[in-house]
Amino acid sequence: MCRNIKTLFNFEPPASEDEIRASALQFVRKLSGFNKPSQANQAAFDRAVEEVSDAARRLLSSLHTQAPPRDRTIEAEKAKERSRLRFG
């Protein structure tokens, strides 16, 4: 899995449209191997990002959990601590 794609489900506040699009962009970049596609591939690339964004939005809106929403600040601190322990 691409390390730049973050979990978006069950956070308070919910994932924003920008976060969903950014994760879709990272996913399409990973699949295509393009950081920035050529002009010949731009339309297909943009279409894929929109389709993945739509699918992600539908997925997030249809998921359910009994767990309380996670706090973004606390999760970020946990990630920093894991990184510190891993890399020193």
The first five atom37 places (N, CA, C, CB, O) and aatype in JSON, in Angstrom:
{
  "aatype": [12, 4, 1, 2, 9, 11, 16, 10, 13, 2, 13, 6, 14, 14, 0, 15, 6, 3, 6, 9, 1, 0, 15, 0, 10, 5, 13, 19, 1, 11, 10, 15, 7, 13, 2, 11, 14, 15, 5, 0, 2, 5, 0, 0, 13, 3, 1, 0, 19, 6, 6, 19, 15, 3, 0, 0, 1, 1, 10, 10, 15, 15, 10, 8, 16, 5, 0, 14, 14, 1, 3, 1, 16, 9, 6, 0, 6, 11, 0, 11, 6, 1, 15, 1, 10, 1, 13, 7],
  "atom_mask": [
    [1, 1, 1, 1, 1],
    [1, 1, 1, 1, 1],
    [1, 1, 1, 1, 1],
    [1, 1, 1, 1, 1],
    [1, 1, 1, 1, 1],
    [1, 1, 1, 1, 1],
    [1, 1, 1, 1, 1],
    [1, 1, 1, 1, 1],
    [1, 1, 1, 1, 1],
    [1, 1, 1, 1, 1],
    [1, 1, 1, 1, 1],
    [1, 1, 1, 1, 1],
    [1, 1, 1, 1, 1],
    [1, 1, 1, 1, 1],
    [1, 1, 1, 1, 1],
    [1, 1, 1, 1, 1],
    [1, 1, 1, 1, 1],
    [1, 1, 1, 1, 1],
    [1, 1, 1, 1, 1],
    [1, 1, 1, 1, 1],
    [1, 1, 1, 1, 1],
    [1, 1, 1, 1, 1],
    [1, 1, 1, 1, 1],
    [1, 1, 1, 1, 1],
    [1, 1, 1, 1, 1],
    [1, 1, 1, 1, 1],
    [1, 1, 1, 1, 1],
    [1, 1, 1, 1, 1],
    [1, 1, 1, 1, 1],
    [1, 1, 1, 1, 1],
    [1, 1, 1, 1, 1],
    [1, 1, 1, 1, 1],
    [1, 1, 1, 0, 1],
    [1, 1, 1, 1, 1],
    [1, 1, 1, 1, 1],
    [1, 1, 1, 1, 1],
    [1, 1, 1, 1, 1],
    [1, 1, 1, 1, 1],
    [1, 1, 1, 1, 1],
    [1, 1, 1, 1, 1],
    [1, 1, 1, 1, 1],
    [1, 1, 1, 1, 1],
    [1, 1, 1, 1, 1],
    [1, 1, 1, 1, 1],
    [1, 1, 1, 1, 1],
    [1, 1, 1, 1, 1],
    [1, 1, 1, 1, 1],
    [1, 1, 1, 1, 1],
    [1, 1, 1, 1, 1],
    [1, 1, 1, 1, 1],
    [1, 1, 1, 1, 1],
    [1, 1, 1, 1, 1],
    [1, 1, 1, 1, 1],
    [1, 1, 1, 1, 1],
    [1, 1, 1, 1, 1],
    [1, 1, 1, 1, 1],
    [1, 1, 1, 1, 1],
    [1, 1, 1, 1, 1],
    [1, 1, 1, 1, 1],
    [1, 1, 1, 1, 1],
    [1, 1, 1, 1, 1],
    [1, 1, 1, 1, 1],
    [1, 1, 1, 1, 1],
    [1, 1, 1, 1, 1],
    [1, 1, 1, 1, 1],
    [1, 1, 1, 1, 1],
    [1, 1, 1, 1, 1],
    [1, 1, 1, 1, 1],
    [1, 1, 1, 1, 1],
    [1, 1, 1, 1, 1],
    [1, 1, 1, 1, 1],
    [1, 1, 1, 1, 1],
    [1, 1, 1, 1, 1],
    [1, 1, 1, 1, 1],
    [1, 1, 1, 1, 1],
    [1, 1, 1, 1, 1],
    [1, 1, 1, 1, 1],
    [1, 1, 1, 1, 1],
    [1, 1, 1, 1, 1],
    [1, 1, 1, 1, 1],
    [1, 1, 1, 1, 1],
    [1, 1, 1, 1, 1],
    [1, 1, 1, 1, 1],
    [1, 1, 1, 1, 1],
    [1, 1, 1, 1, 1],
    [1, 1, 1, 1, 1],
    [1, 1, 1, 1, 1],
    [1, 1, 1, 0, 1]
  ],
  "atom_positions": [
    [[0.84, -1.18, 0.0], [0.0, 0.0, 0.0], [0.88, 1.24, 0.0], [-0.96, 0.0, 1.22], [1.95, 1.26, 0.62]],
    [[0.44, 2.24, -0.69], [1.18, 3.5, -0.74], [1.17, 4.14, 0.65], [0.57, 4.46, -1.8], [0.1, 4.32, 1.24]],
    [[2.31, 4.48, 1.15], [2.4, 5.04, 2.5], [1.8, 6.43, 2.63], [3.83, 5.08, 2.94], [1.51, 6.88, 3.73]],
    [[1.62, 7.12, 1.51], [1.06, 8.46, 1.57], [-0.46, 8.46, 1.67], [1.48, 9.24, 0.35], [-1.06, 9.5, 1.96]],
    [[-1.09, 7.32, 1.44], [-2.54, 7.26, 1.54], [-2.9, 7.0, 3.0], [-3.13, 6.15, 0.61], [-2.47, 6.01, 3.58]],
    [[-3.69, 7.88, 3.56], [-4.05, 7.81, 4.98], [-5.45, 7.24, 5.14], [-3.97, 9.2, 5.63], [-6.29, 7.35, 4.25]],
    [[-5.69, 6.63, 6.3], [-7.02, 6.15, 6.63], [-7.94, 7.36, 6.78], [-7.0, 5.3, 7.93], [-7.6, 8.33, 7.45]],
    [[-9.11, 7.29, 6.16], [-10.04, 8.41, 6.19], [-11.32, 8.09, 6.95], [-10.38, 8.84, 4.79], [-12.11, 9.0, 7.23]],
    [[-11.55, 6.84, 7.27], [-12.8, 6.43, 7.91], [-12.76, 6.6, 9.42], [-13.12, 4.99, 7.56], [-11.74, 6.35, 10.06]],
    [[-13.87, 7.01, 9.98], [-14.13, 7.09, 11.41], [-13.25, 8.11, 12.12], [-13.92, 5.74, 12.02], [-12.66, 7.83, 13.16]],
    [[-13.18, 9.29, 11.55], [-12.47, 10.4, 12.2], [-13.45, 11.52, 12.47], [-11.29, 10.9, 11.33], [-14.46, 11.68, 11.77]],
    [[-13.14, 12.3, 13.48], [-13.91, 13.49, 13.78], [-12.98, 14.67, 13.68], [-14.58, 13.41, 15.18], [-12.02, 14.72, 14.43]],
    [[-13.19, 15.62, 12.83], [-14.27, 15.7, 11.86], [-14.05, 14.72, 10.7], [-14.39, 17.14, 11.32], [-12.93, 14.26, 10.47]],
    [[-15.12, 14.41, 9.98], [-15.01, 13.47, 8.86], [-14.04, 13.96, 7.78], [-16.38, 13.22, 8.23], [-13.71, 15.15, 7.71]],
    [[-13.59, 13.04, 6.96], [-12.67, 13.37, 5.88], [-13.27, 14.44, 4.97], [-12.31, 12.12, 5.06], [-14.45, 14.39, 4.63]],
    [[-12.45, 15.39, 4.59], [-12.9, 16.47, 3.7], [-12.79, 16.02, 2.25], [-12.07, 17.76, 3.94], [-12.16, 15.01, 1.94]],
    [[-13.42, 16.78, 1.38], [-13.34, 16.5, -0.06], [-11.88, 16.57, -0.52], [-14.22, 17.5, -0.86], [-11.46, 15.78, -1.37]],
    [[-11.11, 17.51, 0.02], [-9.7, 17.63, -0.36], [-8.91, 16.39, 0.05], [-9.08, 18.88, 0.28], [-8.05, 15.93, -0.7]],
    [[-9.19, 15.85, 1.24], [-8.48, 14.65, 1.69], [-8.84, 13.44, 0.83], [-8.8, 14.35, 3.15], [-7.97, 12.63, 0.5]],
    [[-10.11, 13.32, 0.46], [-10.54, 12.22, -0.39], [-9.87, 12.33, -1.75], [-12.07, 12.19, -0.54], [-9.37, 11.34, -2.28]],
    [[-9.86, 13.53, -2.33], [-9.25, 13.71, -3.64], [-7.74, 13.47, -3.58], [-9.53, 15.12, -4.17], [-7.17, 12.88, -4.51]],
    [[-7.09, 13.91, -2.52], [-5.64, 13.71, -2.39], [-5.31, 12.22, -2.31], [-5.1, 14.44, -1.15], [-4.32, 11.77, -2.89]],
    [[-6.12, 11.45, -1.59], [-5.86, 10.02, -1.52], [-6.1, 9.36, -2.87], [-6.74, 9.36, -0.44], [-5.36, 8.45, -3.26]],
    [[-7.12, 9.8, -3.59], [-7.39, 9.27, -4.93], [-6.24, 9.6, -5.88], [-8.72, 9.83, -5.48], [-5.82, 8.76, -6.67]],
    [[-5.73, 10.81, -5.79], [-4.61, 11.23, -6.62], [-3.39, 10.36, -6.35], [-4.27, 12.7, -6.38], [-2.73, 9.91, -7.29]],
    [[-3.07, 10.11, -5.09], [-1.94, 9.25, -4.74], [-2.13, 7.84, -5.27], [-1.74, 9.22, -3.23], [-1.19, 7.23, -5.78]],
    [[-3.35, 7.33, -5.17], [-3.66, 5.99, -5.65], [-3.46, 5.89, -7.16], [-5.09, 5.6, -5.28], [-2.83, 4.95, -7.64]],
    [[-3.97, 6.86, -7.9], [-3.84, 6.85, -9.36], [-2.38, 7.04, -9.76], [-4.72, 7.96, -10.0], [-1.92, 6.41, -10.71]],
    [[-1.65, 7.88, -9.05], [-0.22, 8.04, -9.33], [0.52, 6.72, -9.15], [0.39, 9.11, -8.42], [1.36, 6.35, -9.96]],
    [[0.18, 6.02, -8.06], [0.84, 4.74, -7.78], [0.51, 3.72, -8.88], [0.4, 4.2, -6.4], [1.41, 3.02, -9.36]],
    [[-0.74, 3.64, -9.26], [-1.14, 2.67, -10.29], [-0.52, 2.97, -11.65], [-2.64, 2.64, -10.41], [-0.06, 2.07, -12.35]],
    [[-0.52, 4.24, -12.01], [-0.06, 4.62, -13.34], [1.45, 4.74, -13.44], [-0.7, 5.92, -13.74], [2.03, 4.59, -14.52]],
    [[2.09, 5.02, -12.32], [3.53, 5.26, -12.35], [3.88, 6.68, -12.76], [0.0, 0.0, 0.0], [5.05, 7.0, -12.93]],
    [[2.86, 7.53, -12.91], [3.07, 8.92, -13.3], [2.89, 9.83, -12.1], [2.1, 9.33, -14.43], [1.9, 9.73, -11.38]],
    [[3.85, 10.71, -11.87], [3.63, 11.77, -10.9], [2.84, 12.89, -11.57], [4.98, 12.3, -10.34], [1.94, 13.47, -10.98]],
    [[3.2, 13.16, -12.82], [2.48, 14.12, -13.65], [2.42, 13.5, -15.05], [3.18, 15.54, -13.67], [3.45, 13.34, -15.7]],
    [[1.22, 13.16, -15.51], [1.11, 12.51, -16.81], [1.41, 13.46, -17.98], [-0.27, 11.93, -16.97], [1.35, 14.68, -17.83]],
    [[1.73, 12.88, -19.12], [1.93, 13.67, -20.33], [0.59, 14.24, -20.78], [2.57, 12.82, -21.46], [-0.47, 13.83, -20.3]],
    [[0.64, 15.18, -21.71], [-0.6, 15.76, -22.23], [-1.48, 14.69, -22.87], [-0.3, 16.87, -23.24], [-2.7, 14.77, -22.8]],
    [[-0.86, 13.7, -23.49], [-1.62, 12.63, -24.14], [-2.4, 11.8, -23.12], [-0.69, 11.72, -24.94], [-3.44, 11.24, -23.44]],
    [[-1.89, 11.72, -21.89], [-2.53, 10.89, -20.87], [-3.28, 11.7, -19.82], [-1.5, 10.05, -20.19], [-3.9, 11.12, -18.92]],
    [[-3.25, 13.02, -19.91], [-3.85, 13.88, -18.88], [-5.33, 13.62, -18.68], [-3.63, 15.33, -19.23], [-5.79, 13.51, -17.54]],
    [[-6.08, 13.52, -19.76], [-7.54, 13.33, -19.63], [-7.86, 12.01, -18.95], [-8.2, 13.38, -21.02], [-8.72, 11.96, -18.07]],
    [[-7.18, 10.95, -19.33], [-7.42, 9.64, -18.71], [-7.03, 9.66, -17.24], [-6.64, 8.53, -19.45], [-7.73, 9.1, -16.4]],
    [[-5.93, 10.3, -16.93], [-5.45, 10.42, -15.56], [-6.46, 11.18, -14.7], [-4.08, 11.13, -15.52], [-6.83, 10.73, -13.61]],
    [[-6.91, 12.34, -15.19], [-7.89, 13.15, -14.45], [-9.2, 12.41, -14.25], [-8.14, 14.47, -15.19], [-9.81, 12.47, -13.19]],
    [[-9.64, 11.7, -15.29], [-10.87, 10.92, -15.2], [-10.74, 9.83, -14.13], [-11.22, 10.28, -16.56], [-11.67, 9.6, -13.36]],
    [[-9.59, 9.17, -14.09], [-9.35, 8.13, -13.09], [-9.38, 8.72, -11.68], [-8.02, 7.44, -13.34], [-9.95, 8.11, -10.77]],
    [[-8.77, 9.88, -11.49], [-8.78, 10.52, -10.16], [-10.21, 10.82, -9.74], [-7.93, 11.82, -10.17], [-10.57, 10.59, -8.58]],
    [[-11.02, 11.34, -10.64], [-12.42, 11.64, -10.31], [-13.21, 10.38, -9.99], [-13.09, 12.39, -11.46], [-14.0, 10.37, -9.04]],
    [[-13.0, 9.31, -10.76], [-13.72, 8.07, -10.53], [-13.32, 7.43, -9.2], [-13.48, 7.09, -11.68], [-14.17, 6.91, -8.48]],
    [[-12.03, 7.46, -8.88], [-11.57, 6.91, -7.6], [-12.08, 7.77, -6.45], [-10.02, 6.83, -7.57], [-12.47, 7.23, -5.41]],
    [[-12.1, 9.08, -6.62], [-12.65, 9.96, -5.59], [-14.12, 9.63, -5.33], [-12.5, 11.44, -6.0], [-14.55, 9.55, -4.18]],
    [[-14.88, 9.45, -6.4], [-16.3, 9.12, -6.26], [-16.48, 7.79, -5.53], [-16.98, 9.06, -7.64], [-17.32, 7.66, -4.64]],
    [[-15.68, 6.79, -5.91], [-15.76, 5.48, -5.26], [-15.39, 5.58, -3.78], [-14.85, 4.47, -5.97], [-16.04, 4.96, -2.94]],
    [[-14.36, 6.34, -3.47], [-13.94, 6.51, -2.08], [-15.02, 7.21, -1.26], [-12.63, 7.31, -2.0], [-15.3, 6.82, -0.13]],
    [[-15.62, 8.22, -1.84], [-16.69, 8.95, -1.16], [-17.87, 8.03, -0.86], [-17.16, 10.15, -2.01], [-18.42, 8.05, 0.24]],
    [[-18.26, 7.2, -1.86], [-19.35, 6.25, -1.66], [-19.0, 5.23, -0.58], [-19.69, 5.53, -2.97], [-19.83, 4.9, 0.27]],
    [[-17.77, 4.75, -0.61], [-17.33, 3.78, 0.4], [-17.41, 4.38, 1.8], [-15.9, 3.31, 0.1], [-18.0, 3.78, 2.7]],
    [[-16.82, 5.56, 1.98], [-16.81, 6.19, 3.3], [-18.22, 6.46, 3.82], [-16.02, 7.49, 3.25], [-18.47, 6.33, 5.02]],
    [[-19.13, 6.83, 2.94], [-20.49, 7.12, 3.39], [-21.29, 5.87, 3.7], [-21.21, 7.93, 2.34], [-22.31, 5.94, 4.39]],
    [[-20.86, 4.71, 3.19], [-21.61, 3.49, 3.43], [-21.06, 2.63, 4.56], [-21.65, 2.67, 2.17], [-21.71, 1.68, 4.98]],
    [[-19.87, 2.95, 5.07], [-19.29, 2.18, 6.16], [-19.92, 2.56, 7.5], [-17.77, 2.4, 6.21], [-20.32, 3.7, 7.72]],
    [[-20.01, 1.56, 8.4], [-20.57, 1.77, 9.74], [-19.66, 1.13, 10.76], [-22.01, 1.19, 9.84], [-19.01, 0.12, 10.48]],
    [[-19.61, 1.72, 11.94], [-18.83, 1.15, 13.04], [-19.46, 1.54, 14.36], [-17.36, 1.63, 12.98], [-20.15, 2.55, 14.47]],
    [[-19.22, 0.7, 15.37], [-19.67, 1.01, 16.73], [-18.57, 1.75, 17.5], [-20.07, -0.28, 17.46], [-18.83, 2.3, 18.57]],
    [[-17.36, 1.76, 16.95], [-16.23, 2.41, 17.62], [-16.41, 3.92, 17.62], [-14.9, 2.03, 16.94], [-16.96, 4.48, 16.68]],
    [[-15.96, 4.56, 18.67], [-16.05, 6.03, 18.69], [-15.11, 6.63, 17.64], [-15.72, 6.58, 20.1], [-14.07, 6.03, 17.33]],
    [[-15.45, 7.79, 17.1], [-14.56, 8.43, 16.12], [-13.2, 8.72, 16.73], [-15.19, 9.72, 15.58], [-13.09, 9.06, 17.9]],
    [[-12.17, 8.59, 15.9], [-10.8, 8.88, 16.34], [-10.52, 10.37, 16.18], [-9.77, 8.04, 15.54], [-11.11, 11.05, 15.33]],
    [[-9.62, 10.85, 17.0], [-9.22, 12.25, 16.96], [-7.97, 12.37, 16.09], [-8.95, 12.8, 18.4], [-6.99, 11.66, 16.31]],
    [[-8.0, 13.24, 15.11], [-6.87, 13.39, 14.17], [-5.58, 13.79, 14.87], [-7.21, 14.42, 13.11], [-4.5, 13.31, 14.52]],
    [[-5.68, 14.67, 15.86], [-4.49, 15.14, 16.56], [-3.83, 14.01, 17.33], [-4.85, 16.28, 17.52], [-2.61, 13.85, 17.28]],
    [[-4.62, 13.23, 18.03], [-4.08, 12.11, 18.79], [-3.46, 11.07, 17.87], [-5.18, 11.47, 19.65], [-2.38, 10.55, 18.16]],
    [[-4.12, 10.77, 16.76], [-3.59, 9.79, 15.8], [-2.29, 10.28, 15.18], [-4.63, 9.5, 14.7], [-1.38, 9.48, 14.95]],
    [[-2.19, 11.57, 14.91], [-0.94, 12.14, 14.36], [0.19, 12.01, 15.36], [-1.15, 13.61, 13.97], [1.32, 11.7, 14.99]],
    [[-0.1, 12.26, 16.63], [0.92, 12.12, 17.67], [1.39, 10.67, 17.79], [0.38, 12.61, 19.02], [2.58, 10.41, 17.93]],
    [[0.45, 9.72, 17.72], [0.81, 8.3, 17.77], [1.71, 7.94, 16.59], [-0.46, 7.42, 17.76], [2.69, 7.2, 16.75]],
    [[1.39, 8.45, 15.4], [2.2, 8.16, 14.22], [3.61, 8.74, 14.37], [1.52, 8.73, 12.96], [4.58, 8.09, 13.99]],
    [[3.72, 9.93, 14.91], [5.05, 10.53, 15.13], [5.86, 9.7, 16.1], [4.91, 11.97, 15.65], [7.06, 9.51, 15.91]],
    [[5.21, 9.21, 17.14], [5.91, 8.38, 18.13], [6.37, 7.05, 17.51], [4.99, 8.11, 19.35], [7.49, 6.6, 17.76]],
    [[5.52, 6.44, 16.7], [5.91, 5.2, 16.01], [7.1, 5.45, 15.09], [4.73, 4.63, 15.2], [8.02, 4.64, 15.02]],
    [[7.07, 6.58, 14.4], [8.17, 6.94, 13.51], [9.45, 7.17, 14.29], [7.82, 8.19, 12.7], [10.53, 6.74, 13.88]],
    [[9.33, 7.86, 15.41], [10.52, 8.13, 16.25], [11.13, 6.82, 16.74], [10.14, 9.03, 17.46], [12.35, 6.65, 16.73]],
    [[10.28, 5.9, 17.17], [10.78, 4.61, 17.65], [11.41, 3.79, 16.53], [9.65, 3.81, 18.29], [12.4, 3.08, 16.74]],
    [[10.83, 3.89, 15.36], [11.33, 3.11, 14.21], [12.63, 3.67, 13.64], [10.27, 3.07, 13.12], [13.55, 2.92, 13.34]],
    [[12.69, 5.0, 13.5], [13.83, 5.62, 12.82], [14.78, 6.35, 13.75], [13.34, 6.57, 11.8], [15.86, 6.77, 13.33]],
    [[14.39, 6.51, 15.01], [15.28, 7.15, 15.98], [15.28, 8.59, 16.02], [0.0, 0.0, 0.0], [16.01, 9.19, 16.81]]
  ]
}
